[in-house]
Amino acid sequence: MCSDSGSAIPTVTIDNDRVRVTEWRFKQRGDNTGWHRHAYDYVVIPLFDGVLEINLGQGERVKAQMQNGVPYYREIGVEHDVINGNDFECAFVEVELLQSRNGNGD
């Protein structure tokens, strides 16, 4: 998923032909995933209450409020760098849906 190495720590816990589950851990404010483009639809489940800063490129940066356990869904093609905007360690679980709606990897 990442094309530019960031300082957040990814830990893949499931990786099969249907899903990839990764925990992203940000040890401190400013840790980031690195710039990347999502090749699959995905779901994110925050493991904290707080804020992530999303760098959308071309100088555009937004703050996204996270609530522990409340998931959100995004479709293929999203490009961004996700940054810890908190003064504490935080993490989220990302579930990539490796099969398309018609049941294959296309």
Short mmCIF file of C-alpha atoms in Angstrom, two decimals, residues 5-106:
data_model
loop_
_atom_site.label_atom_id
_atom_site.label_comp_id
_atom_site.label_asym_id
_atom_site.label_seq_id
_atom_site.Cartn_x
_atom_site.Cartn_y
_atom_site.Cartn_z
CA SER A 5 8.02 4.96 3.92
CA GLY A 6 6.62 6.76 6.94
CA SER A 7 7.40 6.52 10.65
CA ALA A 8 4.17 4.73 11.71
CA ILE A 9 4.56 1.00 12.34
CA PRO A 10 2.41 -1.35 10.21
CA THR A 11 1.75 -4.87 11.51
CA VAL A 12 -0.09 -7.21 9.14
CA THR A 13 -2.19 -9.69 11.12
CA ILE A 14 -4.18 -11.31 8.28
CA ASP A 15 -3.19 -11.52 4.61
CA ASN A 16 -5.05 -13.91 2.34
CA ASP A 17 -6.76 -13.83 -1.05
CA ARG A 18 -9.82 -11.97 0.35
CA VAL A 19 -8.59 -9.46 2.97
CA ARG A 20 -5.49 -7.84 4.40
CA VAL A 21 -5.70 -6.58 7.99
CA THR A 22 -3.01 -4.17 9.19
CA GLU A 23 -2.62 -2.39 12.51
CA TRP A 24 -1.02 1.03 12.05
CA ARG A 25 0.65 2.29 15.25
CA PHE A 26 1.77 5.90 15.68
CA LYS A 27 4.11 6.24 18.70
CA GLN A 28 4.08 10.05 18.84
CA ARG A 29 2.69 13.23 17.29
CA GLY A 30 3.86 13.60 13.70
CA ASP A 31 4.36 9.89 13.00
CA ASN A 32 2.92 9.12 9.58
CA THR A 33 2.05 6.30 7.19
CA GLY A 34 3.93 7.80 4.25
CA TRP A 35 2.34 8.98 1.01
CA HIS A 36 0.31 6.17 -0.59
CA ARG A 37 -2.56 5.33 -2.94
CA HIS A 38 -5.08 2.68 -1.92
CA ALA A 39 -5.29 -0.16 -4.44
CA TYR A 40 -8.43 -1.62 -2.80
CA ASP A 41 -11.59 -0.52 -1.02
CA TYR A 42 -10.91 -0.46 2.73
CA VAL A 43 -12.35 -0.04 6.22
CA VAL A 44 -10.55 1.69 9.10
CA ILE A 45 -11.34 1.01 12.77
CA PRO A 46 -9.75 3.58 15.13
CA LEU A 47 -8.42 2.25 18.45
CA PHE A 48 -8.50 5.68 20.11
CA ASP A 49 -10.44 8.91 20.50
CA GLY A 50 -8.58 11.78 18.89
CA VAL A 51 -7.47 13.34 15.62
CA LEU A 52 -5.62 12.19 12.53
CA GLU A 53 -4.26 14.78 10.14
CA ILE A 54 -4.66 13.82 6.50
CA ASN A 55 -2.26 15.26 3.93
CA LEU A 56 -4.16 15.18 0.62
CA GLY A 57 -1.29 16.68 -1.39
CA GLN A 58 -0.88 20.05 -3.10
CA GLY A 59 -0.77 21.75 0.29
CA GLU A 60 -4.20 20.47 1.36
CA ARG A 61 -4.31 19.08 4.91
CA VAL A 62 -7.45 18.20 6.88
CA LYS A 63 -8.16 16.98 10.41
CA ALA A 64 -10.27 13.86 10.85
CA GLN A 65 -11.90 13.24 14.23
CA MET A 66 -11.63 9.57 15.28
CA GLN A 67 -13.81 7.73 17.77
CA ASN A 68 -12.61 4.48 19.32
CA GLY A 69 -14.25 1.51 17.60
CA VAL A 70 -16.30 3.56 15.10
CA PRO A 71 -15.30 2.37 11.61
CA TYR A 72 -15.34 4.23 8.31
CA TYR A 73 -15.17 3.03 4.70
CA ARG A 74 -13.28 4.43 1.69
CA GLU A 75 -13.14 3.30 -1.92
CA ILE A 76 -10.15 2.38 -4.06
CA GLY A 77 -7.91 5.18 -5.29
CA VAL A 78 -7.64 7.39 -2.19
CA GLU A 79 -4.21 9.08 -2.08
CA HIS A 80 -2.88 10.58 1.15
CA ASP A 81 -0.43 10.54 4.04
CA VAL A 82 -1.99 9.92 7.48
CA ILE A 83 -0.34 11.72 10.41
CA ASN A 84 -0.81 11.42 14.19
CA GLY A 85 -2.24 14.77 15.33
CA ASN A 86 -2.33 13.78 19.02
CA ASP A 87 0.09 14.19 21.92
CA PHE A 88 -0.22 10.46 22.64
CA GLU A 89 0.38 7.10 20.98
CA CYS A 90 -2.52 5.96 18.81
CA ALA A 91 -3.41 3.18 16.39
CA PHE A 92 -6.03 1.99 13.94
CA VAL A 93 -6.83 -1.25 12.17
CA GLU A 94 -7.14 -1.13 8.39
CA VAL A 95 -9.03 -3.88 6.54
CA GLU A 96 -8.35 -3.95 2.80
CA LEU A 97 -10.98 -5.76 0.70
CA LEU A 98 -8.83 -7.59 -1.83
CA GLN A 99 -11.74 -8.92 -3.89
CA SER A 100 -13.96 -6.69 -5.97
CA ARG A 101 -17.74 -6.68 -5.66
CA ASN A 102 -17.95 -9.31 -8.43
CA GLY A 103 -15.85 -11.72 -6.34
CA ASN A 104 -12.43 -11.49 -7.96
CA GLY A 105 -9.34 -9.38 -7.50
CA ASP A 106 -10.20 -7.05 -10.41
#
